[in-house]
Amino acid sequence: MNTKEYVEKVYEQVLQRNPGEVEFHQAVKEVIHSLIPVFEKHPEYVQQGILERIVEPDRQFIFRVPWVDDNGNVRVNRGFRVQFNNAIGPYKGGLRFHPTVNLSIIKFLGFEQILKNSLTGLPIGGGKGGSDFDPKGKSDAEIMRFCQSFMSELYKYIGQDIDVPAGDIGVGGREIGYLYGYYKKLRSSYEAGVLTGKGLTYGGSLARKEATGYGLVYFVDEMLKGKGIKLEGKTVVVSGSGNVAIYAIEKVQELGGKVVACSDSNGYIYDKDGIKLETVKRIKEVERKRIKEYVSKHENAEYHEGCRGVWTIPCDVALPCATQNEISKEEAEVLVKNGVKAVGEGANMPSTLEAVDIFLNNKVLFAPAKAANAGGVAVSALEMSQNSIRYSWSFEEVDNKLKDIMKNIYQNSVRCAKAYGYEDNYVIGANIAGFLKVADAMYSQGII
Ligand code: GLU
């Protein structure tokens, strides 16, 4: 059997063993095909079953999360935590609270997280969790009761040296606060490093909130510079208006780019004069309202129903920061037709496999999620470091480390792409760079 047939065989096993888990299949498919040249060079990885082992999580927890709403009704949600791989460090990855959450989504995110975390160069393994709970429209008291119920089960499986959750869609500072408070109560011990994304008064890191968005723009800026292009003066479209989108917009604006649109799951706003970020922050971070509120404050801006329409706006740089599969073949074709030069993925797997092919075939510079959005988890690992030494670094110190990390990820991705004969393909470069470190660690540690 040649290497290609071997990889196909493993992929077939993944399909059979995980029926119906389409997002997980998609994430695995993209990665393992790009690893064919690695197995050609390293037959010992084939012999040690590295691929068969890396696509099978170490363990998966699914649990009931009962809670009582403000009207006294009992509600039941489902909780998940998938501990995927701890070859290079404790399991690490966020929690997502969103009605679409299911095992397939948590597994795709957990699998991506293994390679993303490896790319940061920091000692963190891969995991992910969450619930199909919908935080939209819930009161603070309901969010708190839900988080406490969720943690009353999750606490059994996590710990600062075991598994360290953080935020993701629907889980921000407020939720991490409730989760951390309840973990502390259950354990009767102050174990700050068990969760990241904490508030600044109880062990959080400066620049964690900004890290994913800033890191994305640092990566895209490096990628553009690598081709002699400046971000300054470029027109940028961002999707989403959550934590990743907001701080991506902030950094683009700081570097002189012009962001003309952003969105939420209902629709998008277009402001040809440039998005006023203070307004977006107030609507999303303080008022917790929908993005359409923006047009009542800025008369020149337009609101359109339907979030996918955001990709019809002509731009030089597209930053998908909303959710998985938000750019399919059709949206990618429109972006290319409108002359997009670069795409940087702030969300996890926002482009379908067909969309990625369209970008690559049309020579669009493409920054894949696991490289470009690794800044968030990288600063989470820096938060763990600060908790371990019971100290906190200044904003500038953390931000400078983040910049270096993103530059390194870019350079490693470029180097691996070139070394394996796929120059300028950062998808393959990032997959290989992330995989090599994990594979080496797994190889050294024996069959476990
Ligand atoms: N949810 C983020 C991600 O997708 C951050 C995870 C973390 O900080 O652990 O990488």
XYZ file of C-alpha atoms and ligand atoms in Angstrom:
458
model
C 0.000 0.000 0.000
C 1.433 3.415 -0.903
C 1.194 6.431 1.391
C -1.811 7.894 -0.383
C -3.739 4.629 -0.084
C -2.751 4.398 3.592
C -4.151 7.878 4.306
C -7.338 7.043 2.359
C -7.753 3.867 4.417
C -7.471 5.794 7.697
C -9.970 8.362 6.413
C -12.414 5.560 5.510
C -12.094 4.245 9.083
C -12.877 7.719 10.442
C -16.025 7.856 8.279
C -17.146 4.407 9.439
C -16.396 4.891 13.111
C -18.017 8.348 13.333
C -21.167 8.135 11.190
C -22.975 11.399 10.464
C -20.297 13.614 12.020
C -19.903 15.766 8.912
C -17.962 18.660 10.453
C -15.518 16.244 12.051
C -15.070 14.420 8.730
C -14.395 17.742 6.990
C -11.720 18.808 9.498
C -9.980 15.429 9.320
C -10.153 15.270 5.522
C -8.462 18.638 5.073
C -5.644 17.756 7.445
C -4.788 14.179 6.663
C -4.508 14.572 2.920
C -1.954 17.311 3.385
C 0.123 14.919 5.513
C 0.836 12.438 2.689
C 4.337 13.882 2.043
C 5.097 13.647 5.784
C 4.407 9.914 5.847
C 6.574 9.462 2.769
C 9.461 11.013 4.668
C 8.661 9.364 8.024
C 7.635 5.711 7.577
C 8.169 5.264 11.327
C 5.031 7.367 11.924
C 3.024 4.947 9.797
C 4.512 1.999 11.601
C 3.625 3.554 15.004
C 0.022 4.284 13.968
C 0.354 8.009 14.694
C -2.454 8.906 12.264
C -4.870 6.225 13.497
C -4.257 7.421 17.059
C -4.440 11.189 16.461
C -7.919 10.997 14.859
C -9.346 9.113 17.863
C -9.913 11.291 20.977
C -8.302 10.125 24.225
C -11.753 10.315 25.841
C -15.139 12.029 25.418
C -17.631 13.088 28.083
C -21.323 13.780 27.401
C -23.525 14.834 30.295
C -26.935 16.232 31.248
C -27.086 19.882 32.286
C -30.379 20.604 34.097
C -31.170 24.173 35.222
C -34.165 26.282 36.246
C -35.168 29.330 34.186
C -36.496 32.620 35.601
C -40.093 31.381 35.350
C -39.368 28.319 37.442
C -39.338 25.870 34.493
C -36.850 23.013 34.511
C -34.696 23.051 31.360
C -32.285 20.379 30.170
C -29.263 20.835 27.906
C -26.436 18.556 26.878
C -22.817 19.161 27.902
C -19.675 17.932 26.128
C -15.951 17.776 26.770
C -13.681 15.974 24.336
C -10.089 15.420 25.492
C -8.417 14.834 22.171
C -4.662 14.678 22.568
C -2.212 15.544 25.375
C 1.101 14.567 23.759
C 2.645 18.018 24.221
C 0.725 19.433 27.205
C -2.566 19.381 29.145
C -5.724 19.331 27.016
C -6.551 22.924 26.099
C -9.423 24.455 24.209
C -12.557 26.493 24.592
C -16.172 25.855 25.518
C -18.860 26.776 22.994
C -22.445 27.505 24.071
C -24.635 27.570 20.962
C -27.820 25.716 19.936
C -25.997 24.025 17.012
C -23.450 22.334 19.285
C -23.274 18.550 18.965
C -20.553 15.901 19.207
C -19.447 16.379 15.586
C -18.855 20.099 16.092
C -16.979 19.605 19.352
C -14.810 16.912 17.733
C -13.953 19.026 14.685
C -12.986 21.874 16.993
C -11.001 19.571 19.291
C -9.130 18.009 16.386
C -8.234 21.418 14.937
C -7.141 22.513 18.394
C -4.415 19.805 18.579
C -2.566 21.253 15.600
C -3.358 24.892 16.353
C -2.024 24.577 19.879
C 1.085 22.847 18.606
C 1.673 25.716 16.145
C 1.797 28.240 19.001
C 5.038 26.576 20.129
C 3.657 26.438 23.696
C 3.084 23.266 25.745
C -0.664 22.709 25.272
C -2.575 19.674 24.009
C -5.960 19.706 22.255
C -9.489 19.559 23.656
C -12.865 21.247 23.289
C -16.241 21.316 24.965
C -19.528 23.102 25.196
C -23.265 22.773 25.198
C -26.321 23.218 22.978
C -27.471 25.895 25.459
C -28.428 29.181 23.762
C -27.247 32.185 25.817
C -29.177 34.588 23.563
C -31.967 36.345 25.454
C -31.127 34.718 28.792
C -30.882 36.789 31.986
C -27.621 36.990 33.938
C -29.185 34.826 36.651
C -30.107 32.145 34.092
C -26.595 32.210 32.619
C -25.172 31.811 36.124
C -27.417 28.878 37.025
C -26.625 27.180 33.741
C -22.853 27.664 34.192
C -23.014 26.300 37.739
C -24.915 23.211 36.634
C -22.480 22.692 33.726
C -19.479 22.972 36.059
C -21.028 20.642 38.644
C -20.250 17.856 36.152
C -17.265 19.257 34.234
C -15.139 19.813 37.365
C -14.519 16.062 37.629
C -12.569 16.011 34.387
C -10.517 19.224 34.400
C -7.558 20.677 36.329
C -4.610 22.987 35.690
C -2.366 20.024 34.736
C -5.139 17.929 33.168
C -7.472 19.957 30.970
C -7.862 23.735 30.819
C -11.055 25.071 29.183
C -11.617 28.675 28.031
C -14.161 30.595 25.986
C -15.424 30.200 22.417
C -18.715 31.249 20.779
C -21.230 32.145 23.535
C -18.654 31.901 26.318
C -16.882 35.123 27.297
C -15.722 36.827 30.473
C -19.099 36.643 32.198
C -19.470 32.879 31.683
C -15.840 32.125 32.599
C -16.392 34.089 35.840
C -19.410 31.958 36.838
C -17.655 28.740 35.799
C -14.490 29.627 37.701
C -16.402 30.666 40.842
C -18.235 27.355 40.946
C -15.114 25.276 40.267
C -13.387 27.043 43.174
C -16.333 26.337 45.455
C -16.481 22.647 44.501
C -12.737 22.139 44.973
C -12.247 24.468 47.981
C -8.983 25.521 46.432
C -7.687 28.454 44.406
C -6.474 26.810 41.208
C -6.289 29.813 38.869
C -4.752 27.887 35.953
C -7.784 25.602 35.512
C -9.561 28.053 33.186
C -8.309 30.858 30.947
C -9.999 34.025 29.777
C -10.573 34.969 33.418
C -11.261 38.525 34.582
C -8.263 40.717 35.349
C -9.067 40.867 39.079
C -8.783 37.095 39.593
C -5.936 35.771 37.478
C -6.807 36.758 33.921
C -4.146 37.965 31.487
C -3.994 41.411 29.963
C -4.513 41.231 26.187
C -6.338 37.858 26.331
C -9.605 39.471 25.246
C -7.908 41.134 22.274
C -5.618 38.214 21.425
C -7.515 36.252 18.752
C -8.475 39.326 16.722
C -5.119 41.060 17.108
C -3.242 37.825 16.374
C -5.274 37.294 13.196
C -4.337 40.723 11.896
C -0.653 40.271 12.874
C -0.651 37.064 10.824
C -2.413 38.609 7.820
C -0.098 41.619 7.957
C 2.965 39.319 7.871
C 1.469 37.328 5.006
C 0.817 40.507 2.990
C 4.280 41.887 3.765
C 5.752 38.580 2.550
C 4.364 39.514 -0.872
C 5.272 43.192 -0.650
C 1.676 44.306 -0.003
C 0.645 46.816 2.684
C -2.475 46.509 4.823
C -2.599 50.294 5.021
C -5.322 51.736 2.802
C -6.903 48.356 2.059
C -10.654 47.780 2.192
C -11.528 45.010 4.637
C -14.735 43.052 5.246
C -15.108 41.257 8.570
C -17.915 38.826 9.357
C -19.230 38.414 12.885
C -19.285 41.035 15.616
C -18.203 38.982 18.612
C -14.923 39.017 20.434
C -12.759 37.894 17.494
C -14.366 40.296 14.994
C -14.266 43.334 17.296
C -10.540 43.103 18.026
C -9.689 42.207 14.437
C -11.470 45.420 13.369
C -9.609 47.386 16.043
C -6.187 46.182 14.865
C -6.954 46.636 11.143
C -7.989 50.218 11.857
C -4.849 50.804 13.923
C -2.721 49.579 11.004
C -4.493 51.903 8.581
C -6.939 49.532 6.883
C -10.583 50.453 6.313
C -13.214 48.025 7.601
C -16.516 48.650 5.818
C -18.704 45.797 7.072
C -19.409 43.332 9.849
C -22.331 41.048 10.695
C -24.197 38.841 13.141
C -26.293 35.727 12.528
C -29.278 37.869 11.428
C -27.657 40.219 8.930
C -24.842 42.628 8.127
C -24.062 46.320 8.227
C -22.237 48.224 5.494
C -20.681 51.578 6.342
C -18.796 52.954 3.364
C -17.170 55.589 5.606
C -15.659 52.873 7.772
C -17.178 51.023 10.743
C -17.301 53.053 13.980
C -15.969 50.462 16.374
C -17.103 52.247 19.546
C -20.699 51.776 18.414
C -20.199 48.069 17.663
C -18.535 47.572 21.048
C -21.375 49.318 22.866
C -24.060 47.285 21.049
C -22.325 43.932 21.462
C -20.300 44.148 24.673
C -22.477 46.412 26.820
C -26.057 46.277 25.530
C -25.815 42.675 24.191
C -28.103 43.614 21.280
C -28.215 42.824 17.521
C -25.915 44.510 14.989
C -28.843 46.155 13.145
C -28.951 48.729 15.992
C -25.864 50.257 14.327
C -27.875 51.974 11.571
C -30.014 53.877 14.085
C -26.801 55.559 15.246
C -25.111 56.087 11.861
C -27.501 57.245 9.155
C -25.129 56.661 6.244
C -24.785 52.972 7.075
C -26.992 50.243 5.599
C -28.379 47.105 7.251
C -29.195 44.001 5.194
C -30.942 40.874 6.421
C -29.034 37.592 5.928
C -25.457 37.297 7.141
C -23.976 35.685 4.027
C -24.574 38.794 1.939
C -21.590 40.360 3.686
C -19.347 38.523 1.181
C -20.888 40.350 -1.781
C -19.208 43.597 -0.689
C -16.043 44.172 -2.756
C -12.903 44.113 -0.599
C -9.136 43.572 -0.708
C -9.041 41.521 2.482
C -11.766 39.246 3.870
C -11.687 38.188 7.518
C -14.340 35.565 8.306
C -14.729 35.764 12.105
C -18.219 34.316 12.618
C -18.486 30.521 12.449
C -17.744 27.294 10.560
C -18.617 26.965 6.873
C -19.769 30.573 6.505
C -17.930 30.812 3.151
C -18.952 28.126 0.698
C -18.134 27.779 -3.006
C -20.602 30.528 -4.024
C -19.310 33.134 -1.577
C -15.686 32.307 -2.460
C -16.431 32.789 -6.170
C -18.011 36.179 -5.540
C -15.052 37.290 -3.390
C -12.602 36.250 -6.120
C -14.677 37.945 -8.824
C -14.623 41.143 -6.755
C -10.821 41.027 -6.562
C -10.090 39.837 -3.019
C -6.326 39.611 -2.434
C -6.186 37.911 0.944
C -8.432 35.883 3.242
C -7.627 35.418 6.950
C -9.714 32.966 8.952
C -10.563 34.319 12.426
C -13.311 31.748 13.069
C -12.648 28.005 13.145
C -13.039 26.369 9.701
C -15.109 29.238 8.237
C -14.364 28.168 4.637
C -15.611 24.896 3.172
C -13.101 22.624 1.406
C -14.421 23.822 -1.992
C -14.045 27.467 -0.948
C -10.423 26.918 0.118
C -9.665 25.324 -3.265
C -11.170 28.322 -5.061
C -8.964 30.727 -3.102
C -5.810 28.680 -3.645
C -6.472 28.089 -7.343
C -6.968 31.825 -7.857
C -3.762 32.736 -6.028
C -5.583 34.496 -3.202
C -3.307 34.651 -0.137
C -5.060 32.340 2.302
C -4.381 32.248 6.062
C -6.004 29.085 7.484
C -7.736 29.217 10.861
C -5.469 26.934 12.797
C -2.546 29.245 12.064
C -4.254 32.619 11.809
C -6.546 32.411 14.845
C -4.047 30.721 17.178
C -3.378 34.009 18.996
C -6.286 33.461 21.386
C -5.163 30.114 22.671
C -1.531 31.298 22.642
C -2.353 34.059 25.109
C -4.401 31.518 27.083
C -1.163 29.543 27.460
C 0.561 32.760 28.563
C -2.233 33.211 31.110
C -1.439 29.708 32.425
C 2.260 30.673 32.679
C 1.412 33.814 34.647
C -0.881 31.819 36.958
C 1.919 29.293 37.574
C 4.406 31.949 38.611
C 1.679 33.955 40.419
C 2.559 37.101 38.532
C 1.133 39.211 35.727
C 2.824 40.770 32.757
C 1.960 44.190 31.318
C -0.250 44.584 28.260
C 2.806 45.442 26.137
C 4.719 42.377 27.320
C 1.861 40.035 26.428
C 1.133 41.830 23.157
C 4.804 41.646 22.107
C 4.920 37.935 22.885
C 1.719 37.499 20.848
C 3.267 39.334 17.898
C 6.346 37.095 18.025
C 4.216 33.960 18.257
C 2.136 34.951 15.216
C 5.281 35.774 13.218
C 6.746 32.388 14.120
C 3.583 30.576 13.095
C 3.634 32.384 9.760
C 7.324 31.629 9.183
C 6.945 27.962 10.170
C 3.981 27.563 7.856
C 5.900 29.151 4.971
C 8.975 27.027 5.698
C 7.091 23.713 5.908
C 5.040 24.478 2.793
C 8.259 25.091 0.861
C 10.170 22.156 2.347
C 7.429 19.736 1.268
C 7.022 21.239 -2.211
C 3.874 23.349 -1.750
C 5.222 26.880 -1.769
C 2.655 29.559 -0.768
C 0.154 26.948 0.400
C -0.151 27.898 4.068
C -2.923 25.327 4.592
C -0.515 22.473 3.942
C 2.352 24.339 5.627
C 0.401 24.900 8.865
C -0.967 21.348 8.948
C 2.504 19.867 8.531
C 4.209 22.250 10.993
C 1.559 21.596 13.655
C 1.537 17.848 13.068
C 5.301 17.275 13.156
C 5.692 18.385 16.779
C 2.745 16.312 18.017
C 3.848 13.274 15.984
C 7.388 13.474 17.364
C 6.059 13.664 20.941
C 3.660 10.755 20.366
C 6.428 8.705 18.776
C 8.744 9.311 21.749
C 6.081 8.406 24.324
C 5.228 4.967 22.936
C 1.881 3.382 22.065
C -0.589 4.888 24.553
N -11.789 29.043 21.550
C -10.501 29.557 21.180
C -9.951 28.759 20.021
O -10.695 28.323 19.180
C -9.557 29.713 22.360
C -9.280 28.474 23.156
C -8.478 28.702 24.430
O -8.109 29.829 24.719
O -8.231 27.699 25.100
O -8.777 28.575 19.851
